[in-house]
XYZ file of N, CA, C and O in Angstrom:
620
model
N -32.246 -6.003 -71.543
C -31.104 -6.795 -71.141
C -31.327 -7.296 -69.726
O -31.767 -6.565 -68.852
N -31.012 -8.497 -69.555
C -31.206 -9.161 -68.282
C -29.936 -9.046 -67.452
O -28.854 -9.243 -67.962
N -30.108 -8.709 -66.157
C -28.948 -8.666 -65.270
C -28.909 -9.940 -64.455
O -29.941 -10.537 -64.164
N -27.710 -10.286 -64.101
C -27.540 -11.500 -63.296
C -28.041 -11.223 -61.887
O -27.802 -10.147 -61.345
N -28.756 -12.145 -61.326
C -29.214 -11.931 -59.943
C -28.024 -11.853 -58.996
O -26.990 -12.460 -59.230
N -28.193 -11.029 -57.971
C -27.127 -10.885 -56.965
C -26.989 -12.195 -56.206
O -27.954 -12.754 -55.713
N -25.788 -12.653 -56.143
C -25.563 -13.932 -55.476
C -24.720 -13.729 -54.224
O -23.755 -12.983 -54.227
N -25.103 -14.392 -53.187
C -24.330 -14.376 -51.948
C -23.192 -15.364 -52.068
O -23.308 -16.374 -52.764
N -22.092 -15.084 -51.372
C -20.992 -16.047 -51.419
C -21.438 -17.364 -50.797
O -22.293 -17.407 -49.925
N -20.836 -18.378 -51.249
C -21.147 -19.702 -50.732
C -20.800 -19.766 -49.252
O -19.826 -19.154 -48.807
N -21.573 -20.485 -48.438
C -21.324 -20.554 -46.992
C -19.920 -21.030 -46.660
O -19.350 -20.587 -45.677
N -19.353 -21.902 -47.441
C -18.021 -22.397 -47.122
C -16.961 -21.311 -47.245
O -15.901 -21.400 -46.678
N -17.252 -20.231 -47.997
C -16.311 -19.116 -48.103
C -16.407 -18.193 -46.887
O -15.464 -17.498 -46.572
N -17.539 -18.160 -46.201
C -17.711 -17.309 -45.026
C -17.098 -17.934 -43.775
O -16.657 -17.243 -42.881
N -17.064 -19.223 -43.708
C -16.615 -19.918 -42.502
C -15.184 -19.558 -42.139
O -14.918 -19.188 -41.006
N -14.245 -19.620 -43.054
C -12.883 -19.324 -42.626
C -12.714 -17.921 -42.060
O -12.090 -17.748 -41.025
N -13.276 -16.893 -42.679
C -13.072 -15.534 -42.159
C -13.805 -15.341 -40.832
O -13.282 -14.707 -39.921
N -15.007 -15.874 -40.687
C -15.715 -15.722 -39.417
C -15.059 -16.555 -38.318
O -15.027 -16.158 -37.164
N -14.521 -17.714 -38.698
C -13.823 -18.550 -37.721
C -12.563 -17.852 -37.229
O -12.271 -17.832 -36.037
N -11.853 -17.231 -38.143
C -10.635 -16.500 -37.760
C -10.989 -15.337 -36.838
O -10.308 -15.083 -35.841
N -12.070 -14.628 -37.167
C -12.475 -13.499 -36.327
C -12.866 -13.985 -34.925
O -12.480 -13.389 -33.927
N -13.603 -15.065 -34.840
C -14.025 -15.601 -33.551
C -12.826 -16.057 -32.736
O -12.744 -15.803 -31.523
N -11.877 -16.721 -33.373
C -10.669 -17.153 -32.665
C -9.857 -15.957 -32.178
O -9.329 -15.961 -31.069
N -9.766 -14.932 -32.998
C -9.040 -13.725 -32.598
C -9.654 -13.075 -31.377
O -8.966 -12.666 -30.446
N -10.990 -12.972 -31.363
C -11.669 -12.398 -30.194
C -11.477 -13.262 -28.957
O -11.257 -12.757 -27.861
N -11.562 -14.567 -29.123
C -11.395 -15.466 -27.984
C -9.988 -15.376 -27.411
O -9.792 -15.331 -26.196
N -9.000 -15.320 -28.272
C -7.618 -15.251 -27.791
C -7.302 -13.907 -27.167
O -6.526 -13.824 -26.218
N -7.895 -12.833 -27.673
C -7.624 -11.518 -27.080
C -8.192 -11.447 -25.662
O -7.686 -10.716 -24.820
N -9.230 -12.213 -25.379
C -9.795 -12.236 -24.022
C -8.861 -12.945 -23.050
O -8.954 -12.748 -21.847
N -7.949 -13.766 -23.556
C -7.025 -14.507 -22.698
C -5.771 -13.707 -22.366
O -4.953 -14.148 -21.580
N -5.604 -12.552 -22.964
C -4.405 -11.752 -22.718
C -4.359 -11.342 -21.253
O -5.388 -11.099 -20.624
N -3.172 -11.274 -20.708
C -3.004 -10.885 -19.303
C -3.435 -9.429 -19.127
O -3.144 -8.590 -19.975
N -4.125 -9.123 -18.027
C -4.510 -7.731 -17.794
C -3.266 -6.894 -17.522
O -2.234 -7.415 -17.099
N -3.354 -5.599 -17.773
C -2.188 -4.754 -17.509
C -1.831 -4.778 -16.029
O -2.698 -4.878 -15.173
N -0.557 -4.687 -15.739
C -0.097 -4.703 -14.345
C -0.431 -3.389 -13.678
O -0.333 -2.332 -14.264
N -0.816 -3.492 -12.427
C -1.136 -2.318 -11.634
C 0.028 -2.069 -10.680
O 0.207 -2.819 -9.720
N 0.832 -1.030 -10.929
C 2.003 -0.788 -10.072
C 1.634 -0.560 -8.613
O 2.369 -0.941 -7.718
N 0.477 0.046 -8.357
C 0.061 0.286 -6.976
C -0.223 -1.030 -6.272
O 0.160 -1.229 -5.125
N -0.864 -1.963 -6.963
C -1.147 -3.266 -6.377
C 0.165 -4.025 -6.128
O 0.325 -4.679 -5.103
N 1.099 -3.934 -7.073
C 2.406 -4.571 -6.885
C 3.100 -3.998 -5.652
O 3.678 -4.730 -4.858
N 3.037 -2.681 -5.495
C 3.640 -2.008 -4.343
C 3.011 -2.513 -3.044
O 3.712 -2.808 -2.073
N 1.682 -2.638 -3.042
C 0.985 -3.100 -1.845
C 1.427 -4.507 -1.469
O 1.704 -4.787 -0.298
N 1.501 -5.406 -2.441
C 1.905 -6.785 -2.147
C 3.352 -6.859 -1.686
O 3.682 -7.621 -0.782
N 4.220 -6.058 -2.297
C 5.630 -6.048 -1.868
C 5.747 -5.589 -0.425
O 6.499 -6.163 0.357
N 5.005 -4.536 -0.071
C 5.053 -4.030 1.306
C 4.526 -5.075 2.282
O 5.093 -5.275 3.351
N 3.416 -5.720 1.927
C 2.823 -6.723 2.809
C 3.756 -7.926 2.972
O 3.922 -8.435 4.083
N 4.383 -8.352 1.889
C 5.298 -9.487 1.957
C 6.555 -9.146 2.749
O 7.184 -10.015 3.327
N 6.923 -7.876 2.800
C 8.128 -7.457 3.516
C 7.903 -7.315 5.024
O 8.863 -7.342 5.804
N 6.661 -7.183 5.463
C 6.379 -6.951 6.885
C 7.012 -7.976 7.826
O 7.579 -7.583 8.851
N 6.947 -9.281 7.551
C 7.594 -10.221 8.477
C 9.098 -9.978 8.618
O 9.648 -10.090 9.720
N 9.756 -9.620 7.518
C 11.194 -9.320 7.589
C 11.433 -8.048 8.410
O 12.346 -7.995 9.225
N 10.592 -7.036 8.187
C 10.695 -5.801 8.982
C 10.521 -6.107 10.469
O 11.256 -5.589 11.311
N 9.539 -6.951 10.773
C 9.270 -7.305 12.167
C 10.449 -8.054 12.786
O 10.798 -7.835 13.951
N 11.096 -8.903 12.008
C 12.270 -9.630 12.507
C 13.419 -8.662 12.780
O 14.142 -8.811 13.777
N 13.583 -7.647 11.921
C 14.640 -6.648 12.133
C 14.392 -5.844 13.407
O 15.325 -5.561 14.160
N 13.144 -5.496 13.656
C 12.814 -4.750 14.879
C 13.076 -5.622 16.104
O 13.647 -5.158 17.091
N 12.680 -6.883 16.037
C 12.912 -7.785 17.168
C 14.401 -7.894 17.464
O 14.807 -7.901 18.633
N 15.231 -7.937 16.417
C 16.684 -7.997 16.610
C 17.194 -6.703 17.242
O 18.054 -6.732 18.130
N 16.658 -5.556 16.799
C 17.073 -4.268 17.368
C 16.666 -4.165 18.835
O 17.436 -3.654 19.664
N 15.487 -4.649 19.166
C 15.021 -4.626 20.560
C 15.888 -5.546 21.411
O 16.249 -5.201 22.539
N 16.233 -6.715 20.873
C 17.085 -7.652 21.620
C 18.465 -7.061 21.861
O 19.083 -7.315 22.902
N 18.953 -6.248 20.918
C 20.282 -5.646 21.057
C 20.296 -4.499 22.067
O 21.340 -4.200 22.635
N 19.155 -3.847 22.281
C 19.119 -2.751 23.254
C 18.009 -3.028 24.269
O 18.209 -3.772 25.204
N 16.850 -2.415 24.060
C 15.697 -2.667 24.940
C 14.443 -2.158 24.247
O 14.513 -1.394 23.290
N 13.306 -2.565 24.796
C 12.035 -2.091 24.248
C 11.932 -0.577 24.378
O 11.518 0.109 23.455
N 12.321 -0.086 25.542
C 12.218 1.351 25.800
C 13.101 2.146 24.847
O 12.686 3.183 24.321
N 14.309 1.659 24.602
C 15.225 2.360 23.700
C 14.672 2.374 22.272
O 14.747 3.391 21.576
N 14.096 1.256 21.844
C 13.542 1.223 20.496
C 12.343 2.159 20.374
O 12.201 2.873 19.381
N 11.484 2.181 21.396
C 10.326 3.067 21.349
C 10.755 4.538 21.354
O 10.138 5.369 20.687
N 11.806 4.863 22.068
C 12.321 6.244 22.051
C 12.856 6.601 20.664
O 12.621 7.708 20.168
N 13.577 5.683 20.046
C 14.078 5.960 18.691
C 12.918 6.053 17.695
O 12.972 6.829 16.737
N 11.849 5.308 17.936
C 10.656 5.397 17.086
C 10.026 6.773 17.207
O 9.648 7.395 16.217
N 9.921 7.273 18.441
C 9.379 8.625 18.642
C 10.188 9.657 17.862
O 9.623 10.557 17.243
N 11.501 9.505 17.881
C 12.358 10.445 17.168
C 12.128 10.358 15.657
O 12.030 11.376 14.978
N 12.026 9.135 15.129
C 11.802 8.972 13.686
C 10.439 9.507 13.269
O 10.307 10.107 12.205
N 9.413 9.308 14.111
C 8.090 9.856 13.810
C 8.162 11.386 13.854
O 7.658 12.071 12.957
N 8.799 11.928 14.864
C 8.922 13.384 14.994
C 9.640 13.996 13.798
O 9.304 15.099 13.364
N 10.609 13.284 13.254
C 11.380 13.798 12.119
C 10.532 14.040 10.874
O 10.912 14.837 10.022
N 9.390 13.368 10.742
C 8.557 13.567 9.558
C 7.448 14.605 9.781
O 6.681 14.888 8.874
N 7.384 15.178 10.967
C 6.362 16.168 11.282
C 6.822 17.572 10.944
O 8.025 17.856 10.939
N 5.857 18.459 10.700
C 6.193 19.861 10.402
C 6.765 20.572 11.630
O 7.613 21.425 11.514
N 6.269 20.218 12.809
C 6.753 20.812 14.054
C 7.112 19.674 15.013
O 6.318 19.296 15.881
N 8.328 19.120 14.880
C 8.719 17.951 15.677
C 8.641 18.162 17.184
O 8.300 17.251 17.918
N 8.931 19.378 17.647
C 8.942 19.640 19.090
C 7.545 19.580 19.695
O 7.391 19.435 20.914
N 6.513 19.711 18.861
C 5.151 19.724 19.395
C 4.534 18.326 19.498
O 3.400 18.199 19.945
N 5.265 17.302 19.125
C 4.718 15.937 19.071
C 4.268 15.448 20.443
O 4.996 15.551 21.432
N 3.058 14.921 20.480
C 2.507 14.274 21.673
C 2.124 12.853 21.274
O 1.378 12.659 20.315
N 2.616 11.888 22.023
C 2.401 10.482 21.686
C 1.432 9.833 22.657
O 1.379 10.207 23.831
N 0.712 8.847 22.152
C -0.113 8.005 23.014
C -0.218 6.621 22.355
O 0.052 6.457 21.163
N -0.578 5.650 23.170
C -0.753 4.266 22.728
C 0.495 3.704 22.026
O 0.389 2.840 21.165
N 1.664 4.176 22.425
C 2.917 3.700 21.839
C 3.242 2.321 22.391
O 3.280 2.122 23.610
N 3.440 1.371 21.507
C 3.688 -0.003 21.942
C 4.355 -0.794 20.833
O 4.357 -0.388 19.683
N 4.923 -1.930 21.222
C 5.459 -2.886 20.260
C 4.417 -3.975 20.064
O 3.849 -4.476 21.031
N 4.171 -4.334 18.831
C 3.147 -5.310 18.489
C 3.817 -6.544 17.909
O 4.700 -6.436 17.048
N 3.423 -7.716 18.403
C 3.923 -8.965 17.821
C 3.343 -9.127 16.433
O 2.130 -9.022 16.240
N 4.217 -9.376 15.459
C 3.760 -9.618 14.098
C 4.569 -10.752 13.492
O 5.758 -10.593 13.227
N 3.947 -11.897 13.338
C 4.550 -13.068 12.701
C 5.948 -13.375 13.242
O 6.903 -13.549 12.494
N 6.055 -13.416 14.549
C 7.309 -13.786 15.187
C 8.283 -12.645 15.402
O 9.361 -12.844 15.941
N 7.913 -11.449 14.983
C 8.772 -10.282 15.173
C 7.996 -9.179 15.873
O 6.958 -9.427 16.483
N 8.508 -7.962 15.785
C 7.883 -6.824 16.446
C 7.832 -5.632 15.507
O 8.765 -5.419 14.721
N 6.763 -4.858 15.604
C 6.654 -3.572 14.913
C 6.085 -2.568 15.906
O 5.336 -2.933 16.810
N 6.449 -1.315 15.754
C 5.973 -0.271 16.662
C 4.692 0.345 16.116
O 4.576 0.614 14.921
N 3.737 0.573 17.004
C 2.473 1.213 16.658
C 2.186 2.298 17.675
O 2.647 2.232 18.813
N 1.405 3.275 17.270
C 1.008 4.320 18.191
C 0.245 5.414 17.491
O -0.145 5.277 16.326
N 0.026 6.500 18.216
C -0.643 7.672 17.679
C 0.164 8.898 18.069
O 0.784 8.933 19.137
N 0.152 9.899 17.188
C 0.867 11.141 17.452
C -0.026 12.318 17.066
O -0.796 12.236 16.112
N 0.076 13.376 17.853
C -0.596 14.634 17.562
C 0.481 15.706 17.528
O 1.361 15.733 18.394
N 0.429 16.565 16.538
C 1.446 17.618 16.418
C 0.819 18.836 15.750
O -0.253 18.759 15.152
N 1.526 19.934 15.826
C 1.037 21.173 15.231
C 1.288 21.175 13.725
O 2.291 20.650 13.249
N 0.361 21.822 13.015
C 0.519 21.984 11.573
C 1.208 23.310 11.257
O 1.699 23.988 12.169
N 1.220 23.685 10.003
C 1.887 24.928 9.577
C 1.260 26.171 10.185
O 1.908 27.211 10.291
N -0.007 26.083 10.578
C -0.699 27.229 11.161
C -0.557 27.300 12.677
O -1.093 28.191 13.320
N 0.138 26.328 13.272
C 0.379 26.340 14.706
C -0.682 25.665 15.549
O -0.635 25.734 16.770
N -1.640 25.005 14.911
C -2.688 24.318 15.660
C -2.480 22.812 15.634
O -1.944 22.270 14.670
N -2.896 22.160 16.701
C -2.828 20.704 16.742
C -3.880 20.130 15.791
O -4.999 20.639 15.712
N -3.530 19.085 15.086
C -4.404 18.529 14.049
C -5.180 17.301 14.510
O -6.034 16.811 13.784
N -4.900 16.783 15.659
C -5.555 15.566 16.139
C -4.626 14.376 15.990
O -3.659 14.410 15.224
N -4.915 13.336 16.720
C -4.041 12.163 16.719
C -4.143 11.388 15.411
O -5.236 11.174 14.889
N -2.977 11.022 14.891
C -2.875 10.205 13.683
C -2.157 8.914 14.037
O -1.168 8.916 14.770
N -2.638 7.840 13.489
C -2.053 6.525 13.739
C -0.752 6.386 12.942
O -0.609 6.923 11.848
N 0.200 5.645 13.513
C 1.433 5.357 12.790
C 1.913 3.947 13.091
O 1.504 3.323 14.073
N 2.776 3.484 12.214
C 3.459 2.205 12.382
C 4.904 2.440 11.978
O 5.176 3.209 11.050
N 5.827 1.790 12.664
C 7.239 1.987 12.342
C 7.981 0.668 12.366
O 7.749 -0.184 13.229
N 8.869 0.537 11.411
C 9.810 -0.571 11.391
C 11.150 -0.035 11.851
O 11.229 1.023 12.483
N 12.202 -0.730 11.495
C 13.535 -0.323 11.897
C 14.014 0.902 11.117
O 14.729 1.734 11.655
N 13.596 1.006 9.849
C 14.118 2.065 8.972
C 13.048 2.932 8.339
O 13.342 3.647 7.384
N 11.823 2.843 8.771
C 10.772 3.642 8.144
C 9.645 3.910 9.131
O 9.514 3.249 10.147
N 8.824 4.892 8.762
C 7.630 5.244 9.524
C 6.494 5.423 8.525
O 6.665 6.058 7.496
N 5.357 4.838 8.827
C 4.141 5.099 8.056
C 3.240 5.912 8.968
O 2.786 5.426 9.999
N 3.015 7.155 8.594
C 2.178 8.055 9.380
C 0.917 8.335 8.574
O 0.993 8.891 7.482
N -0.219 7.930 9.076
C -1.475 8.152 8.362
C -1.907 9.600 8.509
O -1.603 10.262 9.488
N -2.610 10.063 7.500
C -3.136 11.417 7.552
C -2.178 12.472 7.056
O -2.473 13.648 7.136
N -1.045 12.062 6.532
C -0.106 13.042 6.011
C -0.631 13.606 4.695
O -1.009 12.864 3.798
N -0.657 14.901 4.552
C -1.189 15.519 3.343
C -0.267 15.326 2.146
O -0.681 15.503 1.020
N 0.982 14.954 2.388
C 1.907 14.793 1.274
C 1.911 13.380 0.702
O 2.705 13.062 -0.157
N 0.986 12.533 1.165
C 0.926 11.159 0.646
C 0.486 11.200 -0.815
O -0.419 11.934 -1.170
N 1.159 10.425 -1.651
C 0.778 10.370 -3.057
C -0.542 9.622 -3.193
O -0.858 8.746 -2.397
N -1.301 9.968 -4.201
C -2.619 9.355 -4.418
C -2.489 7.843 -4.463
O -1.645 7.304 -5.151
N -3.328 7.174 -3.731
C -3.342 5.719 -3.726
C -2.448 5.108 -2.674
O -2.793 4.101 -2.077
N -1.293 5.692 -2.439
C -0.365 5.111 -1.471
C -0.925 5.187 -0.064
O -0.679 4.309 0.749
N -1.686 6.220 0.231
C -2.243 6.318 1.578
C -3.204 5.155 1.845
O -3.307 4.690 2.968
N -3.898 4.672 0.818
C -4.764 3.513 0.987
C -3.975 2.267 1.312
O -4.374 1.453 2.147
N -2.839 2.102 0.645
C -1.954 0.967 0.927
C -1.442 1.076 2.357
O -1.466 0.109 3.115
N -0.989 2.264 2.737
C -0.474 2.471 4.087
C -1.542 2.225 5.145
O -1.269 1.620 6.177
N -2.768 2.676 4.892
C -3.852 2.440 5.848
C -4.080 0.946 6.044
O -4.280 0.492 7.156
N -4.013 0.202 4.944
C -4.210 -1.248 5.038
C -3.093 -1.902 5.846
O -3.342 -2.790 6.664
N -1.861 -1.476 5.611
C -0.723 -2.056 6.339
C -0.831 -1.751 7.836
O -0.649 -2.630 8.663
N -1.111 -0.502 8.174
C -1.218 -0.117 9.576
C -2.376 -0.850 10.241
O -2.251 -1.348 11.358
N -3.482 -0.961 9.543
C -4.633 -1.673 10.088
C -4.317 -3.152 10.293
O -4.703 -3.750 11.298
N -3.578 -3.748 9.350
C -3.204 -5.159 9.457
C -2.338 -5.396 10.684
O -2.528 -6.354 11.421
N -1.382 -4.532 10.914
C -0.417 -4.727 12.006
C -0.948 -4.204 13.335
O -0.905 -4.889 14.352
N -1.445 -2.973 13.334
C -1.801 -2.297 14.585
C -3.274 -2.428 14.965
O -3.636 -2.162 16.108
N -4.100 -2.784 14.014
C -5.530 -2.847 14.277
C -6.100 -1.446 14.337
O -5.443 -0.466 14.004
N -7.331 -1.353 14.738
C -7.982 -0.050 14.881
C -7.844 0.392 16.325
O -8.693 0.127 17.147
N -6.765 1.048 16.618
C -6.446 1.452 17.985
C -7.640 2.132 18.577
O -7.830 2.551 19.589
């Protein structure tokens, strides 16, 4: 008995399924990449800096540079483990896009009672970014380092 030779499907039958597969792959490459919340946070913080600087400039105009820098020292001290041990240096107001932000360095004692070395900080009217804090969440310290470097430079 003779068997029928194996026949391949006609080329015109392969085109539609392969064309559909190729189009599907091409369109999946156009999908938007997943959003990175850390990157969104970084851009929001960077975009907010001019407004923060304007608020500081208004606060300085309402009182004085010295008064604002003293309140900055207090806010920085409030986030330290031993606020009374805080030693400040290079404390200054920095012009940023028509406003002002406070920059400086602080050294304070840790939980073991020893000084840890000077850490850079930046402060707005309602917040302080202190670099080198061990309680910084993963990734956020990189964002904070970039912000402080952008505003204060490498002191």
